[in-house]
Coordinates of C-alpha atoms in Angstrom, one line a residue:
Chain A
M616 CA 0.2 -0.2 -0.4
S617 CA 1.2 4.0 -0.8
E618 CA 1.0 6.8 1.2
F619 CA -2.1 7.9 1.5
F620 CA -1.4 11.1 3.5
R621 CA 1.2 11.6 5.6
M622 CA 0.8 14.6 9.1
R623 CA 3.8 16.3 11.3
D624 CA 3.1 18.1 14.6
I625 CA 0.3 19.5 13.4
V626 CA -1.4 22.8 15.8
K627 CA -4.3 24.7 15.2
Q628 CA -5.7 27.7 17.1
Y629 CA -8.4 29.6 16.8
Q630 CA -8.6 33.1 18.1
M631 CA -11.4 33.0 20.6
G632 CA -11.4 37.1 21.6
D633 CA -8.8 37.7 23.6
E634 CA -7.6 34.1 24.4
L635 CA -5.9 31.8 22.3
Q636 CA -7.4 28.5 22.3
T637 CA -5.2 26.1 20.9
V638 CA -7.4 23.1 19.3
L639 CA -5.0 20.6 17.8
K640 CA -1.4 20.1 20.1
G641 CA 0.3 18.5 17.5
I642 CA -1.1 15.4 16.0
S643 CA 1.5 13.3 13.4
L644 CA -0.6 10.4 11.8
D645 CA -0.4 8.4 8.7
I646 CA -2.4 6.6 6.1
Q647 CA -2.0 3.8 3.9
S648 CA -4.3 3.9 0.4
G649 CA -7.7 1.9 1.0
E650 CA -7.3 2.4 4.4
F651 CA -10.4 2.7 6.0
I652 CA -10.3 4.3 9.5
S653 CA -12.2 5.4 12.1
I654 CA -10.8 8.5 14.2
L655 CA -13.1 8.4 18.0
G656 CA -13.2 10.9 20.9
P657 CA -15.5 12.8 22.5
S658 CA -17.2 16.2 21.6
G659 CA -14.7 19.2 22.2
S660 CA -12.1 16.8 21.8
G661 CA -10.8 18.7 18.1
K662 CA -12.3 16.0 16.2
S663 CA -13.7 18.3 13.3
T664 CA -11.2 20.5 13.2
L665 CA -8.3 17.7 11.9
M666 CA -11.6 16.5 9.6
N667 CA -12.2 19.8 8.6
I668 CA -8.1 20.2 8.0
I669 CA -7.8 16.5 6.7
G670 CA -10.7 18.0 4.5
C671 CA -8.8 20.6 3.0
L672 CA -11.6 22.9 4.3
D673 CA -9.2 24.5 6.3
V674 CA -5.2 25.7 6.8
P675 CA -3.3 24.2 10.0
T676 CA -1.4 26.8 12.4
S677 CA 2.1 24.8 11.9
G678 CA 3.1 21.1 11.1
E679 CA 2.8 19.4 8.1
Y680 CA 0.5 18.2 6.2
I681 CA 1.2 16.4 2.6
L682 CA -2.0 15.1 0.8
R683 CA -1.1 13.0 -1.9
G684 CA 3.0 14.0 -2.0
R685 CA 1.3 17.5 -1.9
A686 CA 1.9 20.3 1.0
I687 CA -1.1 21.5 1.6
A688 CA 0.2 25.0 4.0
D689 CA 0.9 27.2 1.8
L690 CA -2.2 26.8 -1.0
S691 CA -4.9 29.8 -2.5
P692 CA -8.5 29.3 -1.2
K693 CA -9.2 28.2 -5.1
Q694 CA -6.5 24.9 -4.5
L695 CA -8.2 24.1 -1.9
A696 CA -11.2 23.7 -3.6
E697 CA -10.0 21.9 -6.6
I698 CA -8.2 19.6 -4.2
R699 CA -11.6 19.0 -2.8
S700 CA -13.0 18.8 -5.8
R701 CA -10.9 16.2 -6.9
E702 CA -9.7 14.2 -4.2
V703 CA -12.5 14.8 -1.1
G704 CA -15.8 13.2 -0.6
F705 CA -17.5 14.8 2.2
I706 CA -20.2 13.2 4.7
F707 CA -22.1 14.6 6.8
Q708 CA -23.8 13.8 9.8
S709 CA -26.8 15.7 8.6
F710 CA -26.4 15.0 5.4
Q711 CA -26.8 18.6 3.7
L712 CA -28.7 18.6 1.3
L713 CA -30.3 21.3 -0.9
P714 CA -33.9 21.2 -0.3
R715 CA -35.6 22.3 -3.1
V716 CA -33.8 20.6 -5.8
N717 CA -34.8 16.7 -6.0
A718 CA -31.9 13.7 -5.8
M719 CA -29.7 13.7 -8.9
R720 CA -29.5 17.9 -8.7
N721 CA -27.9 17.0 -5.7
V722 CA -25.7 13.9 -6.4
E723 CA -24.6 16.3 -9.5
L724 CA -23.7 19.4 -7.1
P725 CA -20.1 18.5 -7.1
L726 CA -20.0 17.4 -11.1
V727 CA -20.9 20.9 -11.7
Y728 CA -18.0 22.4 -10.0
A729 CA -15.2 20.0 -11.5
G730 CA -16.5 21.2 -15.1
V731 CA -19.2 18.3 -15.5
P732 CA -20.7 18.4 -19.0
A733 CA -24.6 18.3 -18.2
R734 CA -25.6 15.2 -19.9
E735 CA -22.4 13.0 -18.7
R736 CA -23.2 14.0 -15.3
S737 CA -26.6 12.6 -15.2
K738 CA -25.7 10.1 -16.7
R739 CA -22.7 9.6 -13.6
A740 CA -25.3 10.7 -10.8
E741 CA -28.3 8.2 -11.9
A742 CA -25.5 5.4 -11.9
M743 CA -24.2 7.0 -8.4
L744 CA -27.9 6.4 -6.9
E745 CA -27.8 3.4 -8.2
R746 CA -24.7 2.4 -6.6
V747 CA -27.0 3.3 -3.2
G748 CA -30.2 1.6 -3.8
L749 CA -32.4 4.9 -4.7
E750 CA -33.3 4.0 -8.3
D751 CA -36.7 4.1 -7.7
K752 CA -36.4 7.7 -6.2
L753 CA -34.3 9.3 -8.2
Y754 CA -36.2 12.8 -8.4
H755 CA -37.7 13.1 -5.0
Y756 CA -37.2 15.9 -2.8
P757 CA -35.6 15.2 0.4
N758 CA -38.5 16.0 2.9
Q759 CA -39.9 13.1 1.1
L760 CA -36.4 10.2 1.7
S761 CA -36.5 9.3 5.0
G762 CA -33.0 10.0 7.0
G763 CA -31.6 7.1 5.5
Q764 CA -32.5 7.6 2.5
Q765 CA -31.1 11.0 2.6
Q766 CA -27.6 10.2 3.8
R767 CA -27.4 7.4 0.9
V768 CA -28.5 10.1 -1.6
A769 CA -25.5 12.3 0.6
I770 CA -23.1 9.0 0.2
A771 CA -24.0 9.3 -4.2
R772 CA -23.0 12.9 -4.0
A773 CA -19.7 12.4 -1.9
I774 CA -18.3 9.8 -4.6
V775 CA -19.6 10.9 -7.7
T776 CA -16.6 12.6 -8.3
Q777 CA -14.6 9.4 -7.2
P778 CA -12.6 11.0 -5.1
T779 CA -9.9 9.3 -3.0
L780 CA -10.4 10.0 0.4
L781 CA -14.4 9.6 1.4
L782 CA -15.1 12.2 4.8
A783 CA -17.5 11.6 6.8
D784 CA -18.2 13.4 10.3
E785 CA -20.5 10.9 12.8
P786 CA -22.1 10.0 9.3
T787 CA -25.4 7.5 11.3
G788 CA -25.8 9.7 14.4
A789 CA -29.0 11.4 12.8
L790 CA -30.0 7.8 11.6
D791 CA -31.4 4.9 13.6
Q792 CA -30.1 1.8 14.2
A793 CA -30.7 -0.3 10.8
N794 CA -30.3 2.6 8.7
G795 CA -26.3 3.6 10.0
K796 CA -25.8 -0.8 10.0
A797 CA -26.5 -0.5 6.6
V798 CA -24.8 3.5 6.3
L799 CA -21.6 1.2 7.7
G800 CA -22.4 -1.3 5.3
L801 CA -22.1 1.1 1.8
F802 CA -19.2 2.1 3.4
K803 CA -17.0 -1.4 3.8
E804 CA -17.8 -1.8 0.5
L805 CA -16.6 1.3 -1.1
N806 CA -13.6 0.6 0.7
E807 CA -13.6 -2.7 -0.7
E808 CA -13.6 -1.4 -3.8
G809 CA -11.1 1.3 -3.5
H810 CA -12.0 4.5 -1.4
T811 CA -9.7 5.7 1.0
I812 CA -12.2 5.8 3.8
I813 CA -11.5 8.2 7.0
M814 CA -15.2 8.3 9.7
I815 CA -15.1 10.3 12.2
T816 CA -17.3 9.0 15.4
H817 CA -17.5 9.0 19.2
D818 CA -19.3 6.2 19.7
L819 CA -17.1 3.1 19.8
N820 CA -19.3 0.4 17.9
N821 CA -19.3 2.2 15.1
A822 CA -15.7 3.1 15.4
R823 CA -14.6 -0.8 15.4
Q824 CA -16.0 -1.1 11.8
A825 CA -13.2 0.5 11.1
S826 CA -10.0 -1.4 10.0
R827 CA -8.4 1.0 12.5
V828 CA -8.8 3.3 15.4
V829 CA -7.8 6.2 16.3
N830 CA -7.9 8.1 19.6
I831 CA -8.9 11.8 19.4
L832 CA -8.1 13.5 23.5
D833 CA -8.2 17.2 23.8
G834 CA -6.6 17.5 21.3
L835 CA -4.1 14.4 20.7
L836 CA -3.3 11.7 19.5
L837 CA -3.7 8.5 21.8
E838 CA -2.8 4.7 21.3
E839 CA -4.8 3.9 18.4
A840 CA -6.7 1.0 19.6
V841 CA -7.3 -2.4 17.3
Chain B
M706 CA -14.2 31.4 -20.9
G707 CA -13.5 27.7 -21.1
I708 CA -16.1 25.1 -21.3
S709 CA -16.8 24.4 -18.3
S710 CA -17.4 28.3 -17.3
L711 CA -20.2 27.9 -19.6
Y712 CA -21.4 25.1 -17.3
M713 CA -20.9 26.7 -14.4
L714 CA -22.9 29.8 -16.2
R715 CA -26.0 27.8 -17.3
E716 CA -26.0 26.3 -13.5
N717 CA -25.4 29.4 -11.7
I718 CA -28.1 31.2 -13.6
S719 CA -30.5 27.9 -12.9
M720 CA -30.0 28.2 -9.6
S721 CA -30.4 31.9 -9.5
L722 CA -33.8 31.4 -11.2
S723 CA -35.4 28.4 -8.8
N724 CA -33.8 30.5 -5.5
I725 CA -35.9 33.9 -7.0
I726 CA -39.0 31.9 -7.9
N727 CA -38.4 30.7 -4.0
N728 CA -38.8 33.4 -2.7
R729 CA -40.9 35.4 -4.9
L730 CA -42.7 37.1 -2.5
R731 CA -39.0 39.4 -1.3
A732 CA -37.7 39.0 -4.5
F733 CA -40.6 41.1 -5.6
L734 CA -40.6 43.5 -2.8
T735 CA -36.3 44.3 -3.5
T736 CA -36.8 44.7 -7.3
L737 CA -39.6 47.0 -6.1
G738 CA -37.1 50.1 -6.5
I739 CA -35.9 49.1 -9.3
M740 CA -39.6 48.7 -11.6
I741 CA -40.6 51.8 -9.8
G742 CA -37.1 53.5 -11.4
V743 CA -37.3 52.5 -14.9
T744 CA -40.6 52.8 -14.6
A745 CA -40.5 56.5 -13.9
I746 CA -37.0 57.1 -16.6
I747 CA -39.1 55.3 -19.4
A748 CA -42.1 57.8 -19.2
L749 CA -41.0 60.6 -18.1
I750 CA -38.3 60.2 -21.8
T751 CA -40.9 59.3 -23.6
I752 CA -43.8 61.6 -23.0
V753 CA -41.3 64.2 -23.0
Q754 CA -40.6 63.0 -26.4
S755 CA -43.9 62.4 -28.3
V756 CA -45.6 65.8 -26.2
T757 CA -42.0 67.7 -28.3
T758 CA -42.7 66.0 -31.6
E759 CA -46.6 66.7 -31.1
M760 CA -45.1 70.5 -30.4
T761 CA -42.6 70.7 -33.0
E762 CA -45.6 69.6 -35.6
Q763 CA -47.5 71.6 -34.7
F764 CA -45.1 75.1 -34.9
T765 CA -43.7 73.8 -38.0
A766 CA -47.8 73.7 -39.3
L767 CA -47.2 77.8 -38.0
G768 CA -44.7 78.2 -40.6
A769 CA -41.8 76.5 -40.7
S770 CA -40.8 77.6 -44.1
N771 CA -40.9 81.5 -42.9
V772 CA -38.6 83.7 -42.3
N773 CA -40.0 86.5 -40.5
I774 CA -38.2 90.0 -40.4
N775 CA -39.0 93.1 -38.3
A776 CA -36.5 95.2 -40.0
S777 CA -37.2 98.7 -37.9
G778 CA -34.6 100.2 -40.3
T779 CA -32.0 103.7 -39.2
A780 CA -33.2 107.1 -38.0
L781 CA -32.5 108.1 -42.0
K782 CA -34.1 104.5 -43.2
R783 CA -37.4 103.5 -41.1
G784 CA -37.9 100.1 -43.3
L785 CA -37.2 98.8 -45.8
N786 CA -39.0 100.5 -49.4
P787 CA -39.7 98.4 -53.1
S788 CA -37.1 98.4 -54.2
D789 CA -34.7 97.1 -51.1
M790 CA -37.9 93.8 -50.9
Q791 CA -37.3 93.7 -55.5
T792 CA -34.0 92.3 -54.0
L793 CA -34.5 89.9 -51.3
L794 CA -36.9 88.4 -53.9
N795 CA -34.9 87.7 -56.4
I796 CA -32.5 85.6 -53.1
E797 CA -32.0 82.3 -54.0
N798 CA -34.8 79.9 -52.5
V799 CA -37.1 83.1 -51.6
A800 CA -40.2 81.4 -53.3
G801 CA -42.8 85.1 -52.3
I802 CA -42.3 88.1 -49.9
S803 CA -45.4 89.3 -48.1
P804 CA -45.1 92.3 -46.0
N805 CA -46.9 92.6 -42.8
I806 CA -48.8 95.6 -42.0
S807 CA -50.8 95.0 -39.0
L808 CA -52.9 98.3 -37.8
T809 CA -56.2 98.5 -35.1
L810 CA -59.0 100.2 -37.4
T811 CA -62.7 100.9 -37.1
V812 CA -64.1 99.6 -40.1
A813 CA -68.3 99.4 -40.6
T814 CA -71.3 98.7 -42.9
E815 CA -74.8 99.5 -43.7
T816 CA -75.4 97.4 -40.6
G817 CA -72.7 97.0 -38.7
W818 CA -69.5 98.1 -37.0
E819 CA -66.5 97.1 -35.7
E820 CA -63.9 99.7 -33.2
E821 CA -61.0 98.0 -33.0
A822 CA -60.5 95.2 -36.2
T823 CA -57.4 94.0 -37.5
V824 CA -56.5 95.1 -40.5
E825 CA -53.7 93.0 -42.2
G826 CA -51.4 94.3 -45.2
R827 CA -50.6 91.7 -47.8
N828 CA -49.5 90.4 -51.0
E829 CA -50.2 88.1 -53.7
H830 CA -47.5 86.1 -52.4
Y831 CA -49.1 86.0 -49.0
F832 CA -52.2 83.7 -50.7
A833 CA -49.8 82.3 -52.8
S834 CA -48.1 80.6 -49.8
E835 CA -51.1 80.5 -47.6
N836 CA -54.5 78.5 -47.8
V837 CA -56.5 81.1 -46.8
V838 CA -59.1 82.4 -49.4
E839 CA -62.2 80.4 -48.2
R840 CA -64.7 82.2 -51.1
G841 CA -63.8 84.8 -52.9
R842 CA -60.6 85.5 -54.6
A843 CA -57.4 86.7 -53.1
I844 CA -55.6 90.2 -53.4
N845 CA -53.5 89.8 -56.9
P846 CA -50.3 91.9 -58.2
I847 CA -53.0 94.6 -60.4
D848 CA -54.2 95.5 -56.6
T849 CA -51.4 96.2 -54.8
E850 CA -49.5 98.1 -57.7
S851 CA -53.0 100.3 -58.8
I852 CA -54.3 100.6 -54.1
N853 CA -57.4 99.0 -56.2
R854 CA -59.9 99.6 -52.6
V855 CA -60.3 95.3 -51.7
C856 CA -60.6 93.8 -48.7
L857 CA -60.9 90.0 -47.6
I858 CA -62.4 89.1 -44.5
D859 CA -62.8 86.8 -42.1
K860 CA -65.5 85.0 -40.1
T861 CA -65.9 87.4 -37.3
L862 CA -66.8 90.0 -39.0
M863 CA -68.6 88.5 -41.1
K864 CA -70.4 87.7 -38.5
S865 CA -70.3 91.2 -36.5
L866 CA -70.7 93.6 -39.9
F867 CA -72.6 90.6 -42.3
Y868 CA -75.1 88.9 -40.4
G869 CA -76.9 87.2 -42.8
I870 CA -76.3 88.3 -46.0
D871 CA -73.1 87.2 -47.7
P872 CA -71.1 89.3 -47.7
L873 CA -68.7 89.0 -51.7
G874 CA -69.1 92.3 -53.4
K875 CA -70.7 94.9 -50.8
Q876 CA -69.0 97.9 -49.6
I877 CA -67.0 97.7 -45.9
S878 CA -65.7 100.9 -44.7
I879 CA -62.4 100.7 -43.4
S880 CA -61.3 104.1 -41.7
G881 CA -63.6 105.7 -43.4
I882 CA -62.8 104.5 -46.6
S883 CA -65.3 102.3 -48.8
H884 CA -63.8 98.8 -49.9
T885 CA -65.1 96.2 -52.0
V886 CA -64.9 92.8 -50.4
I887 CA -64.2 90.0 -52.7
G888 CA -63.2 87.7 -50.4
V889 CA -63.3 85.5 -47.3
L890 CA -60.4 84.3 -45.1
A891 CA -60.8 80.3 -43.6
S892 CA -60.2 80.4 -40.2
S893 CA -56.9 79.5 -39.3
N894 CA -54.2 78.4 -36.8
M895 CA -53.4 82.0 -35.7
D896 CA -57.3 82.6 -34.9
L897 CA -56.4 80.2 -32.6
M898 CA -53.1 82.0 -31.1
R899 CA -55.3 84.8 -30.8
Q900 CA -57.6 83.0 -29.6
A901 CA -55.4 81.1 -26.9
Q902 CA -53.9 84.8 -25.8
G903 CA -57.0 85.9 -24.6
G904 CA -58.9 89.1 -25.2
R905 CA -62.0 89.2 -27.7
D906 CA -61.2 88.4 -31.2
N907 CA -61.7 91.3 -32.9
G908 CA -62.4 89.7 -36.1
R909 CA -59.7 90.4 -39.2
I910 CA -59.8 91.9 -42.8
I911 CA -56.6 92.5 -45.1
V912 CA -56.8 94.4 -47.9
P913 CA -53.4 95.3 -50.4
Y914 CA -50.1 96.2 -48.5
T915 CA -50.4 99.1 -50.7
D916 CA -53.7 100.2 -49.0
A917 CA -52.6 99.6 -45.7
M918 CA -49.7 101.7 -46.2
K919 CA -52.0 104.5 -47.3
L920 CA -53.7 103.7 -44.9
S921 CA -51.9 104.0 -42.1
G922 CA -49.6 106.5 -43.6
T923 CA -46.0 105.2 -43.9
Q924 CA -43.7 104.4 -46.6
N925 CA -41.4 102.2 -45.2
I926 CA -42.8 98.1 -44.6
T927 CA -41.3 97.5 -41.5
S928 CA -41.9 93.4 -41.2
M929 CA -42.5 91.4 -44.0
V930 CA -43.1 87.4 -43.9
V931 CA -40.5 85.5 -46.6
Y932 CA -41.8 82.0 -48.1
L933 CA -38.7 79.5 -49.1
K934 CA -39.2 77.1 -51.4
D935 CA -37.2 74.8 -49.3
S936 CA -37.6 75.0 -45.8
S937 CA -34.0 72.5 -45.3
L938 CA -32.3 75.7 -46.9
A939 CA -33.8 78.2 -45.0
E940 CA -30.3 78.1 -43.0
E941 CA -27.9 79.5 -45.9
T942 CA -30.8 81.9 -47.4
I943 CA -31.4 83.5 -44.5
K944 CA -28.0 83.7 -43.9
K945 CA -27.8 85.9 -47.8
L946 CA -31.2 87.3 -46.5
E947 CA -29.1 89.4 -43.6
H948 CA -26.5 90.3 -45.9
A949 CA -28.7 92.2 -48.6
L950 CA -30.3 93.6 -45.2
D951 CA -27.3 93.9 -43.8
T952 CA -26.6 96.1 -47.5
A953 CA -30.2 98.0 -47.2
F954 CA -28.9 99.5 -44.1
N955 CA -25.2 100.3 -44.2
F956 CA -24.5 97.4 -41.8
K957 CA -25.9 99.4 -38.6
E958 CA -26.3 97.0 -36.3
N959 CA -29.9 95.9 -34.7
S960 CA -31.8 98.0 -37.3
Y961 CA -33.5 94.8 -38.3
F962 CA -34.6 90.8 -36.8
V963 CA -34.6 87.8 -38.6
F964 CA -36.4 85.4 -37.7
N965 CA -37.1 81.9 -38.4
M966 CA -40.2 79.0 -36.7
Q967 CA -37.3 76.3 -37.6
S968 CA -35.2 78.3 -35.3
L969 CA -37.4 78.4 -32.6
V970 CA -39.0 74.5 -32.9
D971 CA -34.2 73.7 -32.6
T972 CA -34.4 75.7 -29.1
M973 CA -37.2 74.4 -28.3
N974 CA -36.3 70.8 -28.6
T975 CA -32.3 72.3 -27.4
V976 CA -34.6 73.5 -23.8
L977 CA -36.8 69.1 -23.9
D978 CA -33.9 67.9 -24.2
M979 CA -31.9 69.8 -21.4
M980 CA -34.8 68.8 -20.0
T981 CA -35.3 65.2 -20.9
A982 CA -31.7 64.3 -19.4
L983 CA -32.8 66.5 -15.7
L984 CA -36.2 64.2 -14.9
A985 CA -34.4 60.8 -16.3
G986 CA -31.7 61.8 -14.3
I987 CA -33.8 62.5 -11.5
A988 CA -35.5 59.2 -12.0
S989 CA -31.9 57.0 -11.7
I990 CA -32.1 58.4 -7.9
S991 CA -34.8 56.0 -7.8
L992 CA -32.8 53.4 -9.4
V993 CA -30.2 53.6 -7.2
V994 CA -31.7 53.6 -3.8
G995 CA -33.9 50.3 -5.6
G996 CA -29.6 49.1 -6.2
I997 CA -29.2 49.8 -2.3
G998 CA -33.2 47.7 -1.7
I999 CA -31.1 45.1 -4.1
M1000 CA -28.1 45.1 -1.9
N1001 CA -30.2 44.7 1.8
M1002 CA -31.6 42.0 0.3
M1003 CA -28.5 39.6 -1.4
L1004 CA -26.6 40.4 2.0
V1005 CA -29.2 38.8 4.1
S1006 CA -29.3 36.0 1.8
V1007 CA -25.4 36.0 1.8
T1008 CA -26.2 35.1 5.9
E1009 CA -29.6 33.0 5.7
R1010 CA -27.1 30.9 3.1
T1011 CA -24.0 30.1 5.3
S1012 CA -24.6 27.4 5.4
E1013 CA -25.8 26.4 2.1
I1014 CA -22.4 27.9 0.9
G1015 CA -20.4 26.4 3.3
L1016 CA -21.6 23.0 1.8
R1017 CA -21.0 24.2 -2.3
K1018 CA -17.3 24.8 -0.7
A1019 CA -17.2 21.7 1.0
L1020 CA -18.9 19.6 -2.8
G1021 CA -15.2 20.9 -4.0
A1022 CA -16.5 25.5 -5.0
Q1023 CA -14.3 27.6 -5.7
P1024 CA -15.2 32.0 -4.4
K1025 CA -14.9 32.2 -8.3
H1026 CA -18.1 30.0 -8.4
I1027 CA -20.1 31.5 -4.5
Q1028 CA -19.2 34.7 -6.7
G1029 CA -20.8 34.3 -9.9
Q1030 CA -24.0 32.9 -8.3
F1031 CA -24.7 35.5 -5.3
L1032 CA -24.1 38.2 -8.8
I1033 CA -25.8 36.4 -11.3
E1034 CA -28.7 36.4 -9.0
S1035 CA -28.4 40.5 -8.1
F1036 CA -28.0 40.7 -12.3
I1037 CA -31.0 38.9 -12.9
L1038 CA -34.1 39.8 -10.5
S1039 CA -32.6 43.4 -11.4
V1040 CA -33.1 42.9 -15.1
I1041 CA -35.8 40.7 -14.4
G1042 CA -37.6 44.6 -12.3
G1043 CA -35.9 46.4 -15.2
I1044 CA -38.3 44.3 -17.8
I1045 CA -41.4 44.8 -16.0
G1046 CA -40.4 48.7 -15.4
A1047 CA -40.8 48.8 -19.3
F1048 CA -43.3 47.3 -19.1
L1049 CA -45.0 49.7 -16.9
G1050 CA -43.2 52.8 -18.5
V1051 CA -44.5 52.3 -22.2
G1052 CA -48.3 51.2 -20.6
L1053 CA -48.1 54.6 -18.3
S1054 CA -46.7 56.8 -21.4
A1055 CA -49.3 55.5 -24.2
L1056 CA -51.9 55.9 -21.2
F1057 CA -50.8 59.9 -21.0
C1058 CA -50.4 60.2 -24.7
N1059 CA -54.1 58.3 -24.6
I1060 CA -54.9 61.1 -22.6
M1061 CA -53.4 64.4 -23.5
D1062 CA -53.9 63.4 -27.1
A1063 CA -50.7 63.1 -28.1
K1064 CA -49.1 61.1 -30.1
F1065 CA -47.7 58.1 -29.2
T1066 CA -44.8 56.8 -30.1
I1067 CA -42.1 53.5 -28.7
S1068 CA -38.7 55.5 -27.5
W1069 CA -36.7 52.6 -27.9
S1070 CA -33.1 54.0 -26.4
A1071 CA -35.4 55.0 -23.4
I1072 CA -35.6 51.6 -23.0
S1073 CA -32.4 50.1 -23.5
L1074 CA -31.1 52.8 -21.4
G1075 CA -33.7 52.0 -18.6
V1076 CA -32.4 48.4 -19.1
F1077 CA -29.1 48.8 -19.1
F1078 CA -29.1 51.0 -15.9
S1079 CA -31.3 48.2 -14.3
A1080 CA -28.1 45.9 -15.1
A1081 CA -26.1 48.1 -14.2
V1082 CA -26.9 48.4 -11.0
G1083 CA -27.0 44.6 -10.5
I1084 CA -23.6 43.9 -11.0
V1085 CA -22.4 46.9 -8.8
F1086 CA -24.9 46.4 -5.5
G1087 CA -24.8 42.7 -6.0
W1088 CA -20.8 43.0 -6.1
A1089 CA -19.9 43.7 -2.3
P1090 CA -22.2 40.3 -0.9
A1091 CA -21.4 38.5 -3.9
R1092 CA -17.8 38.9 -2.8
R1093 CA -18.3 38.5 1.0
A1094 CA -20.0 35.3 0.2
S1095 CA -17.3 33.9 -1.8
N1096 CA -14.8 34.8 0.7
L1097 CA -16.6 32.8 3.5
N1098 CA -14.2 30.6 5.4
P1099 CA -15.8 27.2 4.8
I1100 CA -15.9 25.9 8.2
D1101 CA -17.3 29.5 10.0
A1102 CA -19.9 28.1 7.0
L1103 CA -20.1 25.0 8.0
R1104 CA -19.8 25.5 11.1
S1105 CA -23.6 27.5 11.8
M1106 CA -25.2 24.4 10.3

């Protein structure tokens, strides 16, 4: 397996009023291509900040982050957007679907920003919705779908650009057990298809679905549990 | 612009439209300012232009092909003599010259009298150029040459002096000198003008100008109308007339005054153009106010859609994509406002022209001006909100979800 990314001594500080708050206190983490890893930690541990940095939504205050051979620290907002567009698929706890457009249009959205022509977009969006088992709900609006179905639309949206990395922030947090299980099952399948997956969660049972679990507490990575 | 930018543009337009449709009421209220501004600009310009056209036509009908000369003359030469007249008549493009002598005299018949009738001295050129005789005959060269005591009367005098009698061939006394009525004048614009100026219409009577000079006891002609063959050459002809007059009055300043209806029309048009610009300027203030309204709504919209912006950024949207989306939205909003305003403005001016009985002409320049300005307002006032949206930090944007 090749190296997917390498993090060295990542520090992230926020200015909160007069106070300088250090959210990440020196995180080093290596991930290989094709891994499925869970980042486990309670709320306030800095795991969302870590995820934002991994997903190139944010840049670290100091430290080295090299994603697929590319140093992230000095990139412009435009270049970061290009990396997000090409490399990363985000999955959020609250799905984050656009409420006024149907499932197809939601899934097409990342392709719009990637500059894919309209016909190609709908072809790929349809294929992805089929992949997550929603071939009969293509033109449903988010409010016509159940939570589990909405999260599957969100997963289809995350994988439609064929990103190398799937980044999921509490993907089962808003789902009941059955749907949560289905989503995790889908993750395993996608991992077997070659996607590198990083899942952030506070639930140990969910975390154990991954092949590797990393604990984060108070801005520091602890021992990697098995 | 690459292919992908074109996809983006189409995508942005459809996103903006769906967003506007989803916020119909708010979008309508926001564009109201633009709508009113464009309506005002178009209505004002169109109405002023219609009125201008109308007035120009009326003034031209009053005689754009005439040049009026007022020659008060000098201390040595008080007015023009017949040989000067002949010189003027020989000038190129001059169709004829009629002296214009106007007196107020008492006229009487056996059946009535009028103490303050307007007595005008004219010659055959006056009748050749203006369609004024309703019945009978006009004054001919022999009448002026031999100072025949003949006259034409208007409808007012016909009523007051010859009520119920055919006036043709009857005698009429002007300042005690008997004249034969040879014709009746048709009603003209001039009559209306006289009535509009107020006062009683005492009636109008035309005699050969030589006769009028006798009646008034003057030797010189101080006022005349020059009829032009081609009114478009008025300016050049006026120059030649002025040269001849300069010669006649020995280049003495202020000895004469040349006046053409066309130059009055030109002056009037200049004034009306300035007025149009002024009115449109005032109306465009409301466009600016409308633009501020749009900016306000777009800023609210950016705040409301912070998490949507964050999501789009997470999905790979670059700052320029987000900026384009919001800019196009404000552009579409104000252009829609501008187009509705254009319809309202045209409707309003059509209504106004109908009420004022003026001829209505659609002013395409006003419409394109209004729509162009509304588009410009959309871009100018949409810039700051779009900029703000594009600069939102995706983390802050996502955190607000």
